[in-house]
Amino acid sequence: MAAPRIAILGAGSLGLLFGASLAASGQSVHLLRRPGHRPTEERIRLERGGERRELSLPASGIDSPPPDLSHVILCTKAHDAAPAIRQLAPALPPGAAVLTLQNGLGSQDAVAAALPGHPVSAGCTTEGAWRRDARTVVHAGIGVTRIGPLQGDDVDWCQRLGPAGLGCEPVPDIRRWLVDKLRVNALLNPLTVLHDCRNGGVLEIPGARAALESLGAEADAVLAAAGYRFAEGAAARTAAVARATADNVSSMLQDYRAGRRLELDAITGAILTLGARHGIATPEHQRIYDTLRGLAAVGR
Ligand SMILES: NC(=O)C1=CN([C@@H]2O[C@H](COP(=O)(O)OP(=O)(O)OC[C@H]3O[C@@H](n4cnc5c(N)ncnc54)[C@H](OP(=O)(O)O)[C@@H]3O)[C@@H](O)[C@H]2O)C=CC1
Ligand SMILES: CC(C)(CO)C(=O)C(=O)O
């Protein structure tokens, strides 16, 4: 059997972290860039702790992938995931396995729907990565990636990620992990944008702290109606994450400051969708959604 060939679709912060780590462990990795990108070798730098590793990775446009891909890790933002996989789908070899790694909810099922007949898994990661420049990725927070099947065979992704030094845990119910992260992202991320603060600031700014509680109460009601039970309420869970990551600039605030589209539909929008489906009112999440939608950066 041919050695697995792993494509990274969405070679941004997380994609370069996964791609460079896999390549550093001797696995065959290919970066898929936007259509029209001419085939080339890219010099990627991976910074972790005090160490810096340089790797040369083959790259091409998503419209000219190598013919022998066996695995694809999809690391775009949530709103780009289904459009990107639809671009790749016609050229994807039968049986190629896909792992989709977005925050929020919705993109995972849209990706699976675009790939009938392919095994699709979803992951929920607590790794932290950011790009110093287009080719340099900083592994800023060591985490764990929980992975479970969404469609078709249960592919053992940890067999690929483990040797690459990426913490990995197979889980039977990935949706529960995605929802647990969703409730934290839905409370914390928008508040950091509205108050222009680091994660810890949400606990210190009185208006933000109060909003955390009301958003948390709505999220608890919505998720309970959708059948999810957690020992700890969303506000308490989010406060613990905000304390543990007090100095972090949330991904949504980073996107807002950089003028990039926010993952608002996949995060706050997912709470609104579930609320509407289960008949639970979500006025606070709706207010936050409308406010952030109104900010100039959203949707660009
Ligand atoms: N970064 C992190 O530490 C973490 C991120 N996540 C989640 O992981 C996901 C990815 O985040 P992150 O890596 O930070 O995002 P980035 O914006 O850094 O990377 C996304 C990449 O996807 C590329 N892309 C988008 N559409 C296409 C396409 N059609 N074809 C080819 N490439 C495409 C973008 O290209 P271009 O640059 O050309 O726009 C960009 O390089 C998000 O859902 C995020 O919430 C979860 C946990 C931690
Ligand atoms: C957990 C948290 C809030 C850490 O910053 C995150 O996932 C994000 O920024 O998107």
Short mmCIF file of N, CA and C in Angstrom, two decimals, residues 175-242:
data_model
loop_
_atom_site.label_atom_id
_atom_site.label_comp_id
_atom_site.label_asym_id
_atom_site.label_seq_id
_atom_site.Cartn_x
_atom_site.Cartn_y
_atom_site.Cartn_z
N ARG A 175 -19.53 15.73 18.51
CA ARG A 175 -20.45 16.88 18.56
C ARG A 175 -20.50 17.49 19.96
N ARG A 176 -20.43 16.64 20.96
CA ARG A 176 -20.47 17.16 22.33
C ARG A 176 -19.25 18.05 22.60
N TRP A 177 -18.08 17.64 22.09
CA TRP A 177 -16.87 18.46 22.27
C TRP A 177 -16.98 19.77 21.50
N LEU A 178 -17.55 19.67 20.30
CA LEU A 178 -17.71 20.89 19.49
C LEU A 178 -18.68 21.86 20.19
N VAL A 179 -19.73 21.31 20.76
CA VAL A 179 -20.72 22.16 21.44
C VAL A 179 -20.11 22.75 22.71
N ASP A 180 -19.31 21.97 23.41
CA ASP A 180 -18.68 22.50 24.63
C ASP A 180 -17.77 23.67 24.28
N LYS A 181 -17.03 23.56 23.18
CA LYS A 181 -16.17 24.68 22.77
C LYS A 181 -17.02 25.83 22.24
N LEU A 182 -18.09 25.48 21.52
CA LEU A 182 -18.98 26.52 20.97
C LEU A 182 -19.50 27.43 22.08
N ARG A 183 -19.92 26.85 23.21
CA ARG A 183 -20.52 27.71 24.24
C ARG A 183 -19.48 28.68 24.82
N VAL A 184 -18.22 28.23 24.90
CA VAL A 184 -17.17 29.14 25.38
C VAL A 184 -16.92 30.22 24.34
N ASN A 185 -16.77 29.83 23.09
CA ASN A 185 -16.50 30.81 22.02
C ASN A 185 -17.66 31.79 21.88
N ALA A 186 -18.90 31.31 22.07
CA ALA A 186 -20.07 32.18 21.88
C ALA A 186 -20.20 33.23 22.98
N LEU A 187 -19.64 32.91 24.15
CA LEU A 187 -19.70 33.90 25.24
C LEU A 187 -18.48 34.82 25.20
N LEU A 188 -17.31 34.19 25.09
CA LEU A 188 -16.07 34.95 25.27
C LEU A 188 -15.69 35.79 24.05
N ASN A 189 -15.71 35.16 22.86
CA ASN A 189 -15.15 35.85 21.69
C ASN A 189 -15.87 37.16 21.36
N PRO A 190 -17.22 37.16 21.25
CA PRO A 190 -17.87 38.43 20.91
C PRO A 190 -17.65 39.51 21.98
N LEU A 191 -17.59 39.10 23.25
CA LEU A 191 -17.41 40.11 24.31
C LEU A 191 -16.03 40.75 24.24
N THR A 192 -15.02 39.96 23.83
CA THR A 192 -13.69 40.56 23.70
C THR A 192 -13.67 41.59 22.57
N VAL A 193 -14.48 41.35 21.53
CA VAL A 193 -14.54 42.34 20.43
C VAL A 193 -15.30 43.57 20.90
N LEU A 194 -16.45 43.36 21.53
CA LEU A 194 -17.27 44.51 21.95
C LEU A 194 -16.54 45.40 22.95
N HIS A 195 -15.72 44.77 23.83
CA HIS A 195 -15.02 45.55 24.86
C HIS A 195 -13.55 45.75 24.51
N ASP A 196 -13.15 45.31 23.34
CA ASP A 196 -11.77 45.45 22.88
C ASP A 196 -10.79 45.06 23.98
N CYS A 197 -10.96 43.86 24.49
CA CYS A 197 -10.12 43.44 25.63
C CYS A 197 -9.58 42.03 25.41
N ARG A 198 -8.53 41.72 26.16
CA ARG A 198 -8.03 40.35 26.17
C ARG A 198 -9.04 39.46 26.91
N ASN A 199 -8.82 38.15 26.83
CA ASN A 199 -9.83 37.23 27.41
C ASN A 199 -10.10 37.54 28.88
N GLY A 200 -9.03 37.84 29.65
CA GLY A 200 -9.20 38.10 31.08
C GLY A 200 -10.03 39.35 31.35
N GLY A 201 -10.04 40.29 30.43
CA GLY A 201 -10.76 41.55 30.62
C GLY A 201 -12.26 41.34 30.76
N VAL A 202 -12.77 40.27 30.16
CA VAL A 202 -14.21 39.98 30.22
C VAL A 202 -14.66 39.75 31.67
N LEU A 203 -13.71 39.29 32.51
CA LEU A 203 -14.06 39.05 33.92
C LEU A 203 -13.93 40.33 34.75
N GLU A 204 -13.20 41.30 34.23
CA GLU A 204 -12.93 42.51 35.03
C GLU A 204 -13.82 43.68 34.67
N ILE A 205 -14.28 43.73 33.43
CA ILE A 205 -15.10 44.86 32.99
C ILE A 205 -16.55 44.57 33.41
N PRO A 206 -17.16 45.42 34.28
CA PRO A 206 -18.47 45.08 34.83
C PRO A 206 -19.52 44.76 33.76
N GLY A 207 -19.61 45.55 32.71
CA GLY A 207 -20.62 45.30 31.67
C GLY A 207 -20.39 43.96 30.98
N ALA A 208 -19.12 43.61 30.78
CA ALA A 208 -18.80 42.35 30.11
C ALA A 208 -19.15 41.17 31.00
N ARG A 209 -18.84 41.31 32.28
CA ARG A 209 -19.11 40.23 33.24
C ARG A 209 -20.63 39.94 33.31
N ALA A 210 -21.42 41.03 33.33
CA ALA A 210 -22.87 40.87 33.39
C ALA A 210 -23.38 40.20 32.11
N ALA A 211 -22.82 40.62 30.97
CA ALA A 211 -23.24 40.04 29.69
C ALA A 211 -22.88 38.55 29.62
N LEU A 212 -21.73 38.21 30.23
CA LEU A 212 -21.30 36.80 30.25
C LEU A 212 -22.39 35.94 30.91
N GLU A 213 -22.93 36.46 32.01
CA GLU A 213 -23.96 35.70 32.73
C GLU A 213 -25.23 35.57 31.90
N SER A 214 -25.68 36.68 31.26
CA SER A 214 -26.95 36.58 30.53
C SER A 214 -26.79 35.75 29.25
N LEU A 215 -25.64 35.91 28.57
CA LEU A 215 -25.39 35.07 27.38
C LEU A 215 -25.30 33.60 27.80
N GLY A 216 -24.69 33.37 28.96
CA GLY A 216 -24.52 32.00 29.46
C GLY A 216 -25.88 31.36 29.77
N ALA A 217 -26.77 32.12 30.38
CA ALA A 217 -28.10 31.57 30.72
C ALA A 217 -28.85 31.18 29.44
N GLU A 218 -28.76 32.04 28.43
CA GLU A 218 -29.43 31.72 27.15
C GLU A 218 -28.80 30.47 26.52
N ALA A 219 -27.47 30.43 26.51
CA ALA A 219 -26.78 29.27 25.89
C ALA A 219 -27.14 27.99 26.62
N ASP A 220 -27.20 28.05 27.96
CA ASP A 220 -27.56 26.85 28.74
C ASP A 220 -28.95 26.35 28.34
N ALA A 221 -29.90 27.29 28.21
CA ALA A 221 -31.29 26.90 27.88
C ALA A 221 -31.34 26.29 26.48
N VAL A 222 -30.64 26.91 25.54
CA VAL A 222 -30.64 26.42 24.15
C VAL A 222 -30.01 25.03 24.07
N LEU A 223 -28.86 24.87 24.70
CA LEU A 223 -28.14 23.60 24.57
C LEU A 223 -28.85 22.48 25.32
N ALA A 224 -29.50 22.82 26.44
CA ALA A 224 -30.28 21.80 27.15
C ALA A 224 -31.45 21.35 26.27
N ALA A 225 -32.11 22.32 25.62
CA ALA A 225 -33.24 21.96 24.74
C ALA A 225 -32.76 21.11 23.56
N ALA A 226 -31.51 21.32 23.15
CA ALA A 226 -30.95 20.54 22.03
C ALA A 226 -30.42 19.18 22.50
N GLY A 227 -30.51 18.93 23.81
CA GLY A 227 -30.16 17.60 24.33
C GLY A 227 -28.76 17.49 24.90
N TYR A 228 -28.08 18.62 25.10
CA TYR A 228 -26.72 18.57 25.65
C TYR A 228 -26.76 18.87 27.14
N ARG A 229 -26.13 18.03 27.93
CA ARG A 229 -26.08 18.22 29.38
C ARG A 229 -24.61 18.38 29.80
N PHE A 230 -24.33 19.44 30.53
CA PHE A 230 -22.96 19.67 31.02
C PHE A 230 -23.03 19.87 32.54
N ALA A 231 -22.00 19.41 33.24
CA ALA A 231 -22.00 19.54 34.70
C ALA A 231 -21.96 21.01 35.10
N GLU A 232 -21.28 21.82 34.30
CA GLU A 232 -21.05 23.23 34.65
C GLU A 232 -21.78 24.10 33.63
N GLY A 233 -22.36 25.21 34.09
CA GLY A 233 -23.05 26.11 33.16
C GLY A 233 -22.05 26.81 32.25
N ALA A 234 -22.58 27.40 31.15
CA ALA A 234 -21.71 28.03 30.15
C ALA A 234 -20.92 29.21 30.73
N ALA A 235 -21.56 30.00 31.61
CA ALA A 235 -20.85 31.18 32.15
C ALA A 235 -19.68 30.75 33.03
N ALA A 236 -19.91 29.74 33.88
CA ALA A 236 -18.83 29.28 34.77
C ALA A 236 -17.71 28.65 33.93
N ARG A 237 -18.09 27.87 32.95
CA ARG A 237 -17.08 27.21 32.08
C ARG A 237 -16.25 28.28 31.35
N THR A 238 -16.95 29.29 30.85
CA THR A 238 -16.25 30.34 30.09
C THR A 238 -15.36 31.17 31.01
N ALA A 239 -15.85 31.44 32.23
CA ALA A 239 -15.02 32.21 33.17
C ALA A 239 -13.72 31.46 33.46
N ALA A 240 -13.82 30.14 33.59
CA ALA A 240 -12.60 29.34 33.86
C ALA A 240 -11.63 29.44 32.67
N VAL A 241 -12.17 29.37 31.44
CA VAL A 241 -11.30 29.48 30.26
C VAL A 241 -10.72 30.89 30.18
N ALA A 242 -11.53 31.91 30.49
CA ALA A 242 -11.03 33.30 30.43
C ALA A 242 -9.89 33.50 31.43
#
